[in-house]
Short mmCIF file of C-alpha atoms and ligand atoms in Angstrom, two decimals:
data_model
loop_
_atom_site.label_atom_id
_atom_site.label_comp_id
_atom_site.label_asym_id
_atom_site.label_seq_id
_atom_site.Cartn_x
_atom_site.Cartn_y
_atom_site.Cartn_z
CA MET H 1 -0.02 -0.01 -0.01
CA ALA H 2 2.69 2.46 1.12
CA LEU H 3 4.82 1.40 -1.81
CA SER H 4 2.09 1.98 -4.37
CA LYS H 5 1.31 5.37 -2.87
CA LYS H 6 4.99 6.19 -3.22
CA SER H 7 5.14 5.12 -6.81
CA VAL H 8 1.95 7.08 -7.62
CA MET H 9 3.64 10.09 -6.02
CA ALA H 10 6.78 9.48 -8.08
CA ALA H 11 4.75 9.17 -11.24
CA LEU H 12 2.84 12.37 -10.41
CA LEU H 13 6.10 14.22 -9.72
CA LEU H 14 7.53 13.01 -12.99
CA LEU H 15 4.36 14.10 -14.81
CA LEU H 16 4.57 17.48 -13.16
CA LEU H 17 8.23 17.85 -14.18
CA ILE H 18 7.41 16.83 -17.78
CA THR H 19 4.47 19.19 -18.07
CA SER H 20 6.28 22.11 -16.51
CA GLN H 21 9.20 21.53 -18.82
CA GLY H 22 6.84 21.43 -21.82
CA LYS H 23 5.22 24.59 -20.62
CA SER H 24 8.42 26.53 -20.17
CA SER H 25 9.45 25.83 -23.80
CA VAL H 26 6.09 27.14 -25.03
CA GLN H 27 6.22 30.11 -22.68
CA SER H 28 9.53 31.41 -24.08
CA ILE H 29 7.98 32.21 -27.46
CA GLY H 30 5.65 35.07 -28.36
CA VAL H 31 4.65 36.71 -31.66
CA ASN H 32 4.50 40.38 -32.68
CA TYR H 33 1.09 41.54 -33.83
CA GLY H 34 1.97 44.26 -36.36
CA LYS H 35 -0.81 46.00 -38.25
CA ILE H 36 0.82 48.00 -41.01
CA ALA H 37 -1.48 46.52 -43.65
CA ASP H 38 -4.86 47.11 -45.16
CA ASP H 39 -6.01 43.53 -45.41
CA LEU H 40 -5.84 42.07 -41.87
CA PRO H 41 -8.65 40.33 -39.97
CA PRO H 42 -10.28 42.02 -36.99
CA ALA H 43 -8.67 41.72 -33.54
CA THR H 44 -11.15 39.13 -32.27
CA GLU H 45 -10.13 36.75 -35.08
CA VAL H 46 -6.46 37.51 -34.41
CA ILE H 47 -6.82 36.53 -30.72
CA ALA H 48 -8.56 33.37 -31.83
CA LEU H 49 -5.62 32.62 -34.18
CA TYR H 50 -3.13 33.01 -31.25
CA LYS H 51 -5.30 30.64 -29.16
CA THR H 52 -5.71 27.93 -31.84
CA SER H 53 -1.99 28.17 -32.70
CA GLY H 54 -1.01 27.86 -29.05
CA ILE H 55 0.82 31.23 -28.94
CA GLY H 56 0.71 32.50 -25.37
CA LYS H 57 2.50 35.83 -25.69
CA MET H 58 1.93 38.88 -27.86
CA ARG H 59 3.59 42.25 -28.47
CA ILE H 60 1.61 45.16 -29.82
CA PHE H 61 3.11 48.42 -31.06
CA ASP H 62 0.52 50.79 -29.72
CA PRO H 63 -2.21 50.46 -27.03
CA ASN H 64 -4.89 49.55 -29.55
CA GLN H 65 -8.16 49.53 -27.63
CA ALA H 66 -9.90 46.87 -29.82
CA THR H 67 -6.91 44.53 -29.38
CA LEU H 68 -6.74 45.05 -25.59
CA GLN H 69 -10.54 44.52 -25.40
CA ALA H 70 -10.25 41.31 -27.43
CA LEU H 71 -7.41 40.09 -25.16
CA LYS H 72 -9.68 40.12 -22.06
CA GLY H 73 -9.87 36.69 -20.51
CA SER H 74 -7.70 35.15 -23.24
CA GLY H 75 -4.82 34.24 -20.93
CA ILE H 76 -2.41 35.67 -23.54
CA SER H 77 0.20 37.98 -21.97
CA VAL H 78 1.01 41.19 -23.87
CA ILE H 79 3.77 43.75 -24.18
CA VAL H 80 2.10 47.14 -24.84
CA GLY H 81 4.07 49.66 -26.87
CA VAL H 82 4.17 53.42 -26.50
CA VAL H 83 4.47 54.93 -30.01
CA ASN H 84 7.63 56.99 -30.53
CA ASN H 85 5.67 60.16 -31.17
CA ASP H 86 4.06 60.01 -27.70
CA LEU H 87 7.42 59.93 -25.90
CA GLN H 88 7.97 63.67 -25.67
CA GLY H 89 4.55 64.32 -24.12
CA LEU H 90 4.97 61.51 -21.59
CA ALA H 91 8.51 62.59 -20.73
CA THR H 92 7.59 66.25 -20.10
CA SER H 93 4.36 65.68 -18.19
CA PRO H 94 3.82 63.32 -15.29
CA ALA H 95 0.09 63.98 -15.68
CA ALA H 96 0.26 62.81 -19.34
CA ALA H 97 2.01 59.64 -18.20
CA ASN H 98 -0.68 59.07 -15.55
CA GLY H 99 -3.33 59.67 -18.21
CA TRP H 100 -1.66 57.23 -20.55
CA VAL H 101 -1.69 54.52 -17.88
CA GLN H 102 -5.29 55.28 -16.79
CA THR H 103 -6.46 55.04 -20.41
CA ASN H 104 -4.40 52.17 -21.80
CA ILE H 105 -3.50 49.90 -18.90
CA SER H 106 -5.77 50.22 -15.85
CA PRO H 107 -9.13 49.53 -17.62
CA TYR H 108 -7.84 46.17 -18.82
CA LEU H 109 -6.61 44.82 -15.51
CA PRO H 110 -6.85 42.12 -14.33
CA ASP H 111 -8.59 40.57 -17.34
CA VAL H 112 -5.61 41.23 -19.61
CA ASN H 113 -2.15 39.95 -18.52
CA ILE H 114 0.00 42.94 -19.34
CA SER H 115 3.67 42.05 -18.94
CA TYR H 116 5.63 45.14 -20.02
CA ILE H 117 5.11 48.66 -21.22
CA ALA H 118 7.66 49.40 -24.01
CA ALA H 119 8.38 53.14 -24.14
CA GLY H 120 9.53 53.62 -27.72
CA ASN H 121 10.82 51.31 -30.40
CA GLU H 122 14.32 51.37 -31.92
CA ILE H 123 15.06 54.99 -31.10
CA LYS H 124 18.54 55.91 -32.29
CA PRO H 125 20.83 57.99 -30.02
CA SER H 126 21.00 60.66 -32.78
CA ASP H 127 17.15 60.91 -32.96
CA PRO H 128 15.78 64.11 -31.42
CA LEU H 129 13.40 61.86 -29.47
CA ALA H 130 16.26 60.03 -27.77
CA GLN H 131 16.35 62.58 -24.93
CA TYR H 132 12.74 61.67 -23.98
CA VAL H 133 13.10 57.92 -23.66
CA GLY H 134 14.54 57.90 -20.12
CA PRO H 135 12.20 60.55 -18.69
CA ALA H 136 9.16 58.87 -20.37
CA MET H 137 10.15 55.52 -18.82
CA GLN H 138 10.50 57.24 -15.42
CA ASN H 139 7.15 59.02 -15.62
CA LEU H 140 5.37 55.84 -16.79
CA TYR H 141 7.06 53.88 -13.97
CA ASN H 142 5.89 56.45 -11.43
CA ALA H 143 2.38 56.30 -12.87
CA VAL H 144 2.28 52.48 -12.64
CA THR H 145 3.62 52.38 -9.09
CA SER H 146 1.46 55.25 -7.80
CA SER H 147 -1.75 53.70 -9.19
CA ASN H 148 -1.01 50.55 -7.24
CA LEU H 149 -0.97 48.48 -10.43
CA PRO H 150 0.61 45.03 -10.10
CA THR H 151 4.36 45.53 -9.82
CA GLN H 152 4.90 42.77 -12.36
CA ILE H 153 4.15 45.39 -15.05
CA LYS H 154 7.63 46.58 -15.91
CA VAL H 155 8.44 49.69 -17.92
CA SER H 156 11.21 49.42 -20.52
CA THR H 157 12.19 50.40 -24.06
CA VAL H 158 13.09 48.52 -27.21
CA ILE H 159 16.65 48.92 -28.61
CA ASP H 160 18.17 47.53 -31.76
CA MET H 161 21.65 46.27 -32.59
CA SER H 162 22.63 49.53 -34.30
CA LEU H 163 23.70 50.72 -30.84
CA MET H 164 26.56 48.19 -30.94
CA GLY H 165 30.04 49.35 -31.81
CA ASN H 166 31.63 45.93 -31.78
CA THR H 167 30.00 42.49 -31.97
CA TYR H 168 32.89 40.23 -32.85
CA PRO H 169 33.95 38.09 -31.21
CA PRO H 170 30.98 38.02 -28.80
CA SER H 171 33.20 38.58 -25.74
CA SER H 172 34.41 41.81 -27.27
CA GLY H 173 30.88 43.15 -27.68
CA SER H 174 30.53 46.81 -26.78
CA PHE H 175 28.23 49.75 -27.49
CA SER H 176 29.35 52.46 -29.90
CA ASP H 177 30.73 55.69 -28.40
CA ASN H 178 27.71 57.46 -29.90
CA ALA H 179 25.30 55.27 -28.04
CA SER H 180 27.00 55.20 -24.69
CA ALA H 181 25.26 58.09 -22.93
CA TYR H 182 21.89 56.90 -24.25
CA ILE H 183 22.22 53.22 -23.31
CA ASN H 184 23.89 54.03 -19.95
CA ALA H 185 20.85 56.00 -18.87
CA ILE H 186 18.44 53.32 -20.00
CA ALA H 187 20.44 50.53 -18.40
CA SER H 188 20.73 52.25 -15.03
CA PHE H 189 16.99 52.88 -15.01
CA LEU H 190 16.28 49.28 -15.78
CA VAL H 191 18.73 47.97 -13.17
CA SER H 192 17.24 50.17 -10.46
CA THR H 193 13.63 49.20 -11.32
CA LYS H 194 14.51 45.51 -11.93
CA ALA H 195 13.03 45.63 -15.40
CA PRO H 196 14.33 43.79 -18.46
CA LEU H 197 15.92 45.38 -21.55
CA LEU H 198 13.94 44.74 -24.73
CA ALA H 199 16.03 44.18 -27.87
CA ASN H 200 15.31 43.50 -31.56
CA VAL H 201 17.86 41.03 -32.86
CA TYR H 202 17.94 40.14 -36.58
CA PRO H 203 20.68 37.76 -37.80
CA TYR H 204 19.05 38.31 -41.23
CA PHE H 205 20.20 41.94 -41.42
CA ALA H 206 23.64 41.06 -40.13
CA TYR H 207 23.85 38.38 -42.81
CA LEU H 208 22.63 40.85 -45.40
CA SER H 209 25.41 43.26 -44.59
CA ASP H 210 27.96 40.59 -45.47
CA PRO H 211 26.35 37.56 -47.17
CA THR H 212 29.36 36.27 -49.13
CA THR H 213 32.40 36.37 -46.96
CA ASP H 214 32.38 36.12 -43.24
CA ILE H 215 28.83 35.00 -42.36
CA LYS H 216 27.61 31.70 -43.79
CA LEU H 217 23.97 31.22 -44.40
CA ASP H 218 23.77 28.07 -42.22
CA TYR H 219 25.26 30.03 -39.33
CA ALA H 220 22.65 32.75 -39.74
CA LEU H 221 19.80 30.18 -40.02
CA LEU H 222 20.90 28.32 -36.84
CA ASN H 223 21.45 25.40 -39.18
CA SER H 224 25.15 24.70 -38.71
CA SER H 225 25.92 21.27 -37.33
CA GLY H 226 29.03 22.32 -35.40
CA VAL H 227 30.86 25.22 -33.78
CA VAL H 228 31.63 28.00 -36.26
CA VAL H 229 33.07 30.63 -33.95
CA GLN H 230 35.22 29.69 -30.97
CA ASP H 231 35.47 32.53 -28.48
CA GLY H 232 37.61 31.60 -25.50
CA ASN H 233 35.92 28.60 -23.91
CA LEU H 234 32.56 29.35 -25.56
CA GLY H 235 31.64 27.83 -28.91
CA TYR H 236 29.06 29.44 -31.23
CA GLN H 237 26.97 27.36 -33.68
CA ASN H 238 24.78 30.23 -34.76
CA LEU H 239 24.77 34.00 -35.31
CA PHE H 240 21.75 34.62 -33.09
CA ASP H 241 23.67 33.39 -30.02
CA ALA H 242 26.76 35.35 -31.05
CA MET H 243 24.72 38.57 -31.39
CA MET H 244 22.99 38.01 -28.04
CA ASP H 245 26.25 37.31 -26.26
CA SER H 246 27.86 40.41 -27.77
CA LEU H 247 24.96 42.38 -26.33
CA TYR H 248 25.44 40.70 -22.88
CA SER H 249 29.21 41.51 -23.09
CA ALA H 250 28.39 45.14 -23.88
CA LEU H 251 25.96 45.35 -20.91
CA GLU H 252 28.61 43.89 -18.61
CA LYS H 253 31.00 46.65 -19.68
CA ILE H 254 28.56 49.34 -18.58
CA GLY H 255 27.85 47.72 -15.23
CA ALA H 256 24.55 46.13 -16.21
CA ALA H 257 25.57 42.48 -16.10
CA ASN H 258 22.39 41.58 -14.27
CA LEU H 259 19.94 42.87 -16.79
CA THR H 260 17.54 40.35 -18.26
CA VAL H 261 17.20 40.77 -22.01
CA ILE H 262 13.99 39.95 -23.83
CA VAL H 263 14.11 39.58 -27.60
CA THR H 264 11.17 41.60 -28.71
CA GLU H 265 11.70 40.94 -32.41
CA THR H 266 13.50 38.45 -34.53
CA GLY H 267 12.58 36.99 -37.87
CA TRP H 268 13.49 36.16 -41.45
CA PRO H 269 11.66 37.32 -44.60
CA SER H 270 10.25 34.77 -47.10
CA ASP H 271 10.50 37.03 -50.19
CA GLY H 272 11.77 40.25 -51.61
CA GLY H 273 15.50 40.15 -51.22
CA VAL H 274 18.75 38.28 -50.73
CA ALA H 275 18.28 34.85 -49.11
CA ALA H 276 14.63 35.69 -48.55
CA THR H 277 12.90 32.41 -49.32
CA VAL H 278 10.15 30.39 -47.64
CA ASP H 279 12.63 27.56 -47.17
CA ASN H 280 15.18 29.75 -45.41
CA ALA H 281 12.65 31.61 -43.34
CA GLY H 282 10.92 28.34 -42.26
CA THR H 283 14.29 26.92 -41.28
CA TYR H 284 15.13 30.05 -39.28
CA TYR H 285 11.86 30.11 -37.32
CA LYS H 286 11.86 26.39 -36.67
CA ASN H 287 15.47 26.29 -35.52
CA LEU H 288 15.08 29.43 -33.42
CA MET H 289 11.94 28.19 -31.68
CA SER H 290 13.57 24.95 -30.62
CA HIS H 291 16.72 26.82 -29.53
CA VAL H 292 15.74 29.77 -27.43
CA ASN H 293 14.60 27.79 -24.47
CA ASN H 294 18.28 26.81 -23.99
CA GLY H 295 19.50 30.38 -23.96
CA THR H 296 22.96 31.26 -25.25
CA PRO H 297 26.46 29.96 -24.40
CA LYS H 298 26.99 32.96 -22.04
CA ARG H 299 23.48 32.85 -20.57
CA PRO H 300 22.03 29.37 -20.55
CA GLY H 301 18.33 29.11 -19.65
CA PRO H 302 15.04 30.19 -21.26
CA LEU H 303 15.29 33.32 -23.36
CA GLU H 304 11.91 35.02 -23.85
CA THR H 305 11.68 35.73 -27.54
CA TYR H 306 9.01 37.28 -29.80
CA LEU H 307 8.90 36.31 -33.45
CA PHE H 308 8.36 38.99 -36.05
CA ALA H 309 5.63 38.84 -37.08
CA LEU H 310 2.13 37.37 -37.12
CA PHE H 311 1.12 38.57 -40.62
CA ASP H 312 2.68 39.73 -43.83
CA GLU H 313 2.19 43.52 -43.77
CA ASP H 314 1.60 44.94 -47.23
CA GLN H 315 2.07 48.58 -46.26
CA LYS H 316 5.52 48.21 -44.80
CA GLY H 317 8.68 49.20 -46.59
CA PRO H 318 10.74 50.72 -48.17
CA ALA H 319 12.58 47.39 -48.56
CA GLU H 320 10.38 44.79 -50.26
CA THR H 321 11.48 42.20 -47.65
CA GLU H 322 9.69 44.25 -44.94
CA LYS H 323 6.33 43.07 -46.36
CA HIS H 324 7.25 39.38 -46.05
CA PHE H 325 8.01 38.65 -42.41
CA GLY H 326 4.62 37.10 -41.60
CA LEU H 327 4.16 33.66 -40.13
CA PHE H 328 0.67 33.86 -41.65
CA SER H 329 -0.90 35.39 -44.68
CA PRO H 330 -3.62 37.99 -44.06
CA THR H 331 -6.14 35.21 -44.72
CA LYS H 332 -4.67 33.34 -41.74
CA GLN H 333 -2.98 30.60 -43.81
CA PRO H 334 0.24 29.45 -42.14
CA LYS H 335 3.35 29.93 -44.23
CA TYR H 336 5.41 27.48 -42.22
CA GLN H 337 4.87 24.27 -40.25
CA LEU H 338 5.66 25.63 -36.77
CA SER H 339 4.52 24.12 -33.52
CA PHE H 340 3.98 26.46 -30.57
CA SER H 341 2.58 23.84 -28.28
C1 LIG E 1 1.00 36.54 -17.11
O1 LIG E 1 2.05 36.43 -18.07
C2 LIG E 1 3.29 36.13 -17.47
C3 LIG E 1 4.35 36.23 -18.53
O2 LIG E 1 3.93 35.61 -19.74
C4 LIG E 1 3.17 34.74 -16.82
O3 LIG E 1 4.39 34.38 -16.22
C5 LIG E 1 2.07 34.73 -15.82
O4 LIG E 1 1.92 33.45 -15.30
C6 LIG E 1 0.79 35.24 -16.43
N1 LIG E 1 -0.26 35.38 -15.32
C7 LIG E 1 -1.47 35.00 -15.44
C8 LIG E 1 -2.36 35.29 -14.34
O5 LIG E 1 -1.88 34.35 -16.49
C1 LIG E 2 27.69 59.36 -34.43
O1 LIG E 2 26.98 60.57 -34.32
C2 LIG E 2 27.26 61.52 -35.35
C3 LIG E 2 26.54 62.79 -35.06
O2 LIG E 2 25.25 62.55 -34.53
C4 LIG E 2 26.78 60.86 -36.67
O3 LIG E 2 27.05 61.72 -37.75
C5 LIG E 2 27.55 59.52 -36.91
O4 LIG E 2 27.08 58.86 -38.08
C6 LIG E 2 27.29 58.65 -35.70
N1 LIG E 2 28.12 57.46 -35.87
C7 LIG E 2 27.67 56.25 -35.63
C8 LIG E 2 28.63 55.15 -35.75
O5 LIG E 2 26.50 56.02 -35.34
C1 LIG E 3 24.10 40.41 -10.06
O1 LIG E 3 25.48 40.12 -10.44
C2 LIG E 3 26.30 39.78 -9.38
C3 LIG E 3 27.69 39.66 -9.90
O2 LIG E 3 27.76 39.40 -11.24
C4 LIG E 3 25.76 38.47 -8.75
O3 LIG E 3 26.62 38.08 -7.66
C5 LIG E 3 24.35 38.67 -8.29
O4 LIG E 3 23.81 37.48 -7.81
C6 LIG E 3 23.49 39.20 -9.39
N1 LIG E 3 22.20 39.53 -8.88
C7 LIG E 3 21.04 39.21 -9.48
C8 LIG E 3 19.78 39.68 -8.84
O5 LIG E 3 21.00 38.55 -10.45
C1 LIG E 4 19.27 22.92 -42.78
O1 LIG E 4 20.00 21.76 -42.43
C2 LIG E 4 19.38 20.57 -42.90
C3 LIG E 4 20.19 19.44 -42.34
O2 LIG E 4 21.56 19.55 -42.76
C4 LIG E 4 19.24 20.57 -44.39
O3 LIG E 4 18.60 19.40 -44.85
C5 LIG E 4 18.48 21.76 -44.83
O4 LIG E 4 18.44 21.85 -46.25
C6 LIG E 4 19.07 23.04 -44.28
N1 LIG E 4 18.20 24.14 -44.58
C7 LIG E 4 18.51 25.24 -45.25
C8 LIG E 4 17.47 26.22 -45.52
O5 LIG E 4 19.69 25.40 -45.64
#
């Protein structure tokens, strides 16, 4: 009797371990819901598509009310973006930041699981808006904390890899001199508020900048069978890991070794340019999805990553490839055989 109880307990424990492992792999992956197109289905159908596809995380670029409404009760967690043009107003007026939170966040709690507020997307240090990113994050943070919203809602911003001065080898990763004041201010805010840094990381564009010589396609597609770049005692089989670890190295050099990084965008286009084929893109997404739960050589462990993007967006540009990053056509047909669950 005691023995069978024990083995039932052991079996249950094993089951629990297996299911929680299965869950964590699913939970690392989200998908961007971009809407720069004139032929997309309504938000309710989009939420249904996330649900039937088993996609548990979403990023939206602006606090679209129809989307937030449709997310209620869905169990899908969402990163809500602040559009770049709102940053100045939010940075210069605590009341405006309060108003933004009261309008776009509070009404949807607790029915919508809001994970992060992303104040700005890919602002360059030379952009006149750059000076507003830090103060906007600060005012939004104050608004979230003073309204007694759940402290799990973190305020951050989305950077891209153009801030990097050096990425090779990964251990030599550093930010460019131009970017240093900008990224230092962001990093110290994020460290002090225990919020993650959000980063868009595209091996495709790195490959595009040098497709014939240094970077092999297999390496960019996470399709190499062995180590391609040896960096000290760390071996790199793919460009995604190398780019991430160069970012971690750069963060260490500015005293932000402890920052969590979330990959808010990564993807590969299926058409419109060099190496942009359905075969390559499908390989990239599939390999990436099975990889990110392991993290990188420098930072093993699940890496929360959002694929770009849900749909092909016909009004994006100027590069033709920008229109072909969708996992689905606007009619909701999957372009690739990807399994989220
Ligand atoms: C909300 O989303 C986060 C991140 O995806 C997750 O860890 C958490 O369990 C979710 N909470 C609820 C109540 O679903
Ligand atoms: C650095 O900033 C200057 C002036 O804003 C700009 O002209 C230059 O292109 C920048 N360099 C890099 C590497 O971003
Ligand atoms: C931050 O980094 C230090 C040294 O790298 C480490 O000892 C500490 O545990 C880290 N703290 C957190 C919260 O990760
Ligand atoms: C990826 O690697 C596999 C196994 O070597 C190969 O069959 C496939 O053609 C590769 N995919 C691409 C797009 O190169």
